[in-house]
Amino acid sequence: MTVMKAGLYLSEKNVVLGTLEKPTLKQGEALIKVSSAGICGTDMMIYFGKHPRAKAPLAMGHEFSGVIEEINGDSTFTVGDRVVVEPTISCGKCDACLSGNSHVCKTLGLIGIDSHGGFAEYVAVPLHRLHEVPNTLSDEHAALAEPVAVGIHTVRRSNVKVGDTVLVLGAGPIGLLIALTAKLAGADKIFISDISPYRLGKAEELGFIVLDSKKVDVVEEVKAATNGNGADVVFEVAGNNITANQMIHACRTQGQIVVVSVFKQPPTIDLAAMHFRELSLTTTRCYSHSDFATAISMMASGQIDVTSLISHQLPLNEIEKGFQLMTNPEESLKILIQPSL
C-alpha cells in the first residue's frame, strides 16, 4: 500500500497531519497532484463538528487546483495538464440533473465533504469534473475558482443591473466576491457590512462603502444614502438572525433579497414587512457548470482579481495552524494549503 500525506479531520476542532492510502483510479477518473487548496466556511463547519454529512477521518478541501498525474479512461486531458476541480457530485438521474441543473441535485455532494478532498497530496477525481487552467492563471488563484463561481452564480440569480444600489451583508470571501461581481454587472453603489474591522478594511481597499455593524445601524445608513428608499438588491451572506432582518428592512419597495447563507438555525423574520412592500426573495446554491467555467475565464482575463482575498499560504504540515487562524476573522480571510510545499 502506498501512502500519502493528508490533513485529516478527526473530531471537533481536531485537524492533524496524517496519512491516507494514495488513491487507486477507477475507470473515468484522473489522479490529481494537488497544488493549492483553500479553507472554506464549510470546512470550518466540519471543523466545529456541525456538518451533517462529513464523517471522520476526512481530508477536507473542495476548493483546489493541481496537475494530472494519471488518467484512467478516454479524455481530452493529458498527464501534466494543470487543472482545477469542480467538486460537486450529482446523481445524474433526478429531475434537477436531467433538466441541466445538477447543482441542485436531490443528493448533491462535494469532493472534500462526502469523499476525500484537496487537503492531501493526491485526489482521485472524475474526468468530467476537471477544467483546464489557462497559462495566465496561477495555481493559487485557480484554486479559488470554486468561490468565484459561487459569486458569479449568485449575481446571475439576482436582478442587479446598471446603476443599482447593492447591499452585501457579510464581508467574508464570498461576500467580497459577490460585491466584485455585482460591480462588473453594473451596480453603482455597493455597501458591504460586517463586524470585523480587518475584513471591512479589505472591502474598503476594493472600493466598496463599508458599514461596521457594531458601530452603525446598517439599515438606516443605507436608507440615508438612498433618499430613504433602501438598496435595489440585498445579498445576505452572514447567516444570522440579525442580518436576516436587516436584509428585509434595508431593501427598497419591490426590491430583491438574495439569500446566500446556509442558516444553521431557522431565523425569525418579519414576513409582513416583505409582504406589504412586495419584496422578492431569491435563494441560491453552489453554481452551474457554466458558472464554474466563467469563473476561470474571468480570473484568467483579469476581470476578477482574487489576490487581495488571500491572507495566508501554508504548507500541508501547517494545516492545524491554518484552521486555528480561520477561527479568528481579525487575522484571516482566505487561507491556502499547499501540499507541494
XYZ file of C-alpha atoms in Angstrom:
341
model
C 0.000 0.000 0.000
C 1.308 3.421 -0.995
C 0.525 6.178 1.463
C 0.425 9.951 1.118
C 0.318 12.908 3.495
C -3.087 14.392 4.257
C -4.628 16.917 6.618
C -7.239 14.880 8.451
C -10.332 15.972 10.327
C -10.601 13.525 13.222
C -13.093 15.133 15.578
C -14.392 18.521 16.700
C -11.563 21.122 16.497
C -9.111 18.336 15.712
C -7.381 18.519 12.327
C -3.926 16.959 12.120
C -1.300 15.990 9.588
C -1.654 12.265 8.936
C -1.596 9.741 6.128
C -4.089 8.120 3.776
C -3.750 5.442 1.170
C -2.857 7.018 -2.156
C -5.958 6.751 -4.388
C -6.267 3.980 -6.935
C -8.144 5.158 -10.005
C -11.469 3.815 -11.182
C -12.488 3.968 -14.834
C -13.210 7.569 -15.820
C -11.040 9.145 -13.142
C -7.840 11.167 -13.028
C -5.256 11.317 -10.250
C -4.572 14.933 -9.336
C -1.416 16.044 -7.539
C -2.775 18.941 -5.500
C -1.058 22.309 -5.933
C -3.210 24.580 -3.791
C -6.408 24.204 -1.745
C -8.490 26.825 0.050
C -10.061 26.558 3.506
C -13.759 27.414 3.163
C -16.516 28.315 5.603
C -17.969 24.850 5.047
C -14.642 23.329 6.102
C -14.923 25.376 9.291
C -18.424 23.960 9.862
C -16.897 20.483 9.635
C -14.027 21.549 11.914
C -16.520 22.604 14.585
C -18.383 19.310 14.249
C -21.511 20.941 12.795
C -21.717 19.410 9.314
C -24.393 16.707 8.982
C -22.662 14.661 6.247
C -18.913 14.899 6.825
C -17.542 11.816 8.558
C -14.115 11.468 10.191
C -11.444 10.673 9.260
C -11.707 13.053 6.317
C -9.321 15.042 4.153
C -11.425 18.145 3.589
C -10.894 20.733 0.850
C -13.278 21.320 -2.053
C -11.506 24.380 -3.495
C -8.366 23.102 -5.194
C -6.138 23.081 -8.233
C -3.462 20.629 -9.287
C -1.681 18.700 -12.010
C -2.864 15.491 -13.651
C -0.528 12.648 -12.719
C -2.507 9.715 -14.132
C -5.630 9.130 -16.255
C -7.836 6.042 -16.439
C -10.139 6.414 -19.449
C -10.623 8.433 -22.592
C -10.073 12.148 -22.125
C -9.088 15.332 -23.905
C -6.765 15.972 -20.949
C -3.234 14.590 -20.764
C -0.801 13.828 -17.962
C 0.892 17.052 -16.863
C -2.087 19.328 -17.562
C -2.836 21.944 -14.932
C -6.456 21.686 -13.826
C -8.969 22.992 -11.331
C -11.594 20.670 -9.912
C -15.322 21.359 -9.951
C -16.136 19.426 -6.765
C -19.885 18.824 -6.986
C -21.100 15.206 -7.065
C -24.585 14.669 -8.533
C -26.687 11.592 -9.245
C -27.426 12.358 -12.910
C -30.899 10.824 -12.590
C -33.174 13.182 -10.628
C -35.345 15.864 -12.254
C -32.810 18.593 -11.455
C -29.938 16.688 -13.065
C -31.969 15.680 -16.114
C -33.026 19.308 -16.671
C -29.421 20.543 -16.622
C -29.455 21.782 -13.029
C -27.213 19.235 -11.346
C -26.073 21.841 -8.804
C -29.444 21.389 -7.075
C -29.415 17.588 -7.325
C -31.534 15.892 -4.671
C -28.462 14.071 -3.372
C -25.814 16.694 -4.147
C -22.439 16.017 -2.550
C -18.989 17.552 -2.734
C -15.489 16.201 -3.013
C -13.849 17.187 0.278
C -17.069 16.675 2.229
C -18.554 13.391 1.026
C -15.186 11.990 -0.097
C -11.543 12.916 0.461
C -10.556 16.277 -0.998
C -7.736 18.712 -1.585
C -6.044 18.740 1.827
C -3.946 15.814 0.658
C -1.088 15.214 -1.746
C -3.342 13.424 -4.250
C -7.057 13.197 -5.060
C -8.945 10.919 -7.454
C -11.441 12.982 -9.448
C -13.984 12.105 -12.176
C -12.670 13.287 -15.527
C -15.819 15.280 -16.250
C -15.165 17.404 -13.132
C -11.901 18.844 -14.495
C -11.343 22.274 -16.026
C -8.145 23.363 -17.766
C -6.200 26.163 -16.093
C -5.109 28.853 -18.601
C -1.446 29.892 -18.617
C -2.410 33.357 -17.356
C -3.829 31.919 -14.135
C -1.645 30.837 -11.216
C -2.258 27.640 -9.269
C -3.152 29.710 -6.204
C -5.752 31.797 -7.998
C -7.116 28.766 -9.855
C -7.828 27.103 -6.503
C -10.344 29.883 -5.851
C -12.397 29.211 -8.989
C -14.983 27.493 -6.780
C -15.825 30.501 -4.555
C -15.615 32.820 -7.569
C -18.194 30.573 -9.272
C -20.435 30.978 -6.215
C -20.226 34.766 -6.617
C -21.000 34.593 -10.326
C -23.934 32.229 -9.860
C -25.334 34.415 -7.071
C -25.258 37.608 -9.127
C -26.692 35.789 -12.130
C -29.604 34.719 -9.932
C -30.179 38.343 -8.955
C -31.726 41.281 -10.802
C -28.676 43.545 -10.457
C -28.480 45.996 -13.328
C -26.558 49.111 -14.329
C -26.875 51.901 -11.781
C -28.311 49.787 -8.960
C -27.539 50.196 -5.286
C -26.482 46.922 -3.683
C -26.026 45.881 -0.060
C -23.926 42.840 0.824
C -24.382 41.631 4.399
C -21.124 39.869 5.246
C -17.548 40.697 4.153
C -16.067 37.215 4.089
C -14.579 35.837 0.849
C -17.988 35.008 -0.661
C -19.435 38.404 0.265
C -16.452 40.193 -1.269
C -16.656 38.088 -4.436
C -20.382 38.826 -4.773
C -19.629 42.534 -4.400
C -16.897 42.350 -7.056
C -19.203 40.505 -9.443
C -22.097 42.914 -8.796
C -19.776 45.771 -9.700
C -18.977 44.058 -13.004
C -22.732 43.618 -13.561
C -23.182 47.380 -13.376
C -24.045 48.161 -9.758
C -23.228 51.769 -8.898
C -23.176 51.996 -5.090
C -22.139 48.841 -3.255
C -22.419 48.756 0.541
C -20.884 45.903 2.489
C -21.349 45.295 6.213
C -19.553 43.177 8.786
C -18.399 43.207 12.409
C -14.724 42.577 11.524
C -12.568 45.714 11.018
C -9.999 43.533 9.233
C -12.480 42.269 6.664
C -14.099 45.686 6.287
C -10.625 47.060 5.596
C -10.286 44.585 2.722
C -13.692 45.661 1.406
C -12.689 49.319 1.570
C -9.457 48.589 -0.320
C -11.621 47.090 -3.069
C -13.609 50.315 -3.334
C -16.819 49.408 -1.524
C -18.746 51.502 1.016
C -18.158 49.773 4.340
C -20.542 49.640 7.290
C -19.306 48.454 10.671
C -22.472 46.944 12.094
C -21.044 47.199 15.611
C -20.936 50.973 15.252
C -23.757 51.989 12.901
C -27.313 50.996 12.080
C -26.845 49.282 8.726
C -30.466 49.753 7.651
C -30.528 53.456 8.479
C -27.167 54.092 6.799
C -28.327 52.506 3.548
C -31.640 54.356 3.649
C -29.902 57.666 4.342
C -27.741 57.179 1.250
C -30.740 56.313 -0.967
C -33.247 59.056 -0.127
C -34.938 56.742 2.357
C -35.595 54.054 -0.271
C -33.103 51.292 0.532
C -30.996 49.065 -1.705
C -32.277 47.678 -5.004
C -30.756 44.275 -4.243
C -29.628 42.907 -0.870
C -27.375 39.856 -0.623
C -27.456 38.047 2.738
C -24.101 36.309 3.243
C -23.691 36.280 7.040
C -26.284 33.726 8.107
C -27.595 35.056 11.393
C -30.895 36.378 12.724
C -29.710 39.998 12.763
C -28.768 40.063 9.070
C -31.894 38.060 8.192
C -33.943 41.033 9.364
C -31.552 43.673 8.048
C -31.997 42.202 4.568
C -35.736 42.917 4.730
C -35.665 46.413 6.165
C -32.710 47.643 4.080
C -34.359 46.612 0.798
C -36.392 49.123 -1.216
C -40.060 48.591 -2.025
C -40.349 45.907 -4.750
C -36.633 45.230 -4.383
C -34.931 41.859 -4.272
C -33.334 39.872 -1.469
C -30.905 37.078 -2.363
C -30.158 34.619 0.438
C -26.731 33.038 0.005
C -26.056 31.784 3.542
C -26.924 28.340 4.792
C -28.533 29.194 8.121
C -27.519 26.884 10.967
C -30.711 27.792 12.839
C -34.034 28.918 11.279
C -34.197 32.723 11.628
C -37.190 34.651 12.947
C -38.038 37.260 10.306
C -40.650 39.948 9.659
C -42.593 38.480 6.728
C -45.228 41.212 6.987
C -42.586 43.821 6.128
C -41.801 41.820 2.993
C -45.462 41.342 2.120
C -46.533 44.990 2.348
C -43.667 46.180 0.131
C -43.766 43.315 -2.390
C -40.181 42.236 -1.828
C -38.855 39.361 -3.916
C -36.916 36.607 -2.173
C -34.430 34.518 -4.144
C -32.207 31.732 -2.864
C -29.032 30.399 -4.392
C -26.946 27.239 -4.093
C -23.475 26.481 -5.392
C -23.037 27.119 -9.130
C -23.675 25.555 -12.510
C -21.022 24.025 -14.769
C -21.098 27.145 -16.936
C -20.678 29.393 -13.866
C -17.523 27.463 -12.985
C -16.107 27.818 -16.488
C -16.955 31.530 -16.470
C -15.150 31.955 -13.146
C -11.937 30.531 -14.610
C -12.248 32.686 -17.722
C -12.888 35.898 -15.776
C -9.967 35.297 -13.437
C -7.655 34.423 -16.322
C -8.595 37.637 -18.143
C -8.082 39.764 -15.024
C -11.713 40.831 -14.707
C -11.858 39.250 -11.245
C -8.676 39.502 -9.179
C -8.607 37.381 -6.026
C -5.134 38.465 -4.881
C -6.364 40.620 -2.006
C -8.555 37.810 -0.671
C -5.596 35.506 0.045
C -4.338 36.219 3.555
C -2.105 33.163 4.097
C -0.381 30.400 2.139
C 0.728 27.454 4.261
C 2.308 24.052 3.586
C 0.250 20.959 4.342
C 2.232 20.249 7.518
C 0.869 23.527 8.954
C -2.782 22.689 8.358
C -3.548 22.839 12.087
C -2.281 26.429 12.109
C -4.465 27.210 9.093
C -7.642 26.127 10.857
C -6.658 27.938 14.043
C -6.115 31.140 12.045
C -9.502 30.738 10.372
C -11.251 30.822 13.730
C -10.283 34.500 14.019
C -11.755 36.769 11.307
C -9.451 39.548 12.510
C -6.372 37.839 11.089
C -7.552 35.719 8.175
C -9.633 35.833 5.031
C -8.776 33.082 2.542
C -6.099 30.610 3.628
C -4.490 28.342 1.032
C -2.960 24.984 1.923
C -0.233 23.855 -0.466
C 0.672 20.158 -0.278
C 3.506 20.647 -2.770
C 5.451 22.918 -0.381
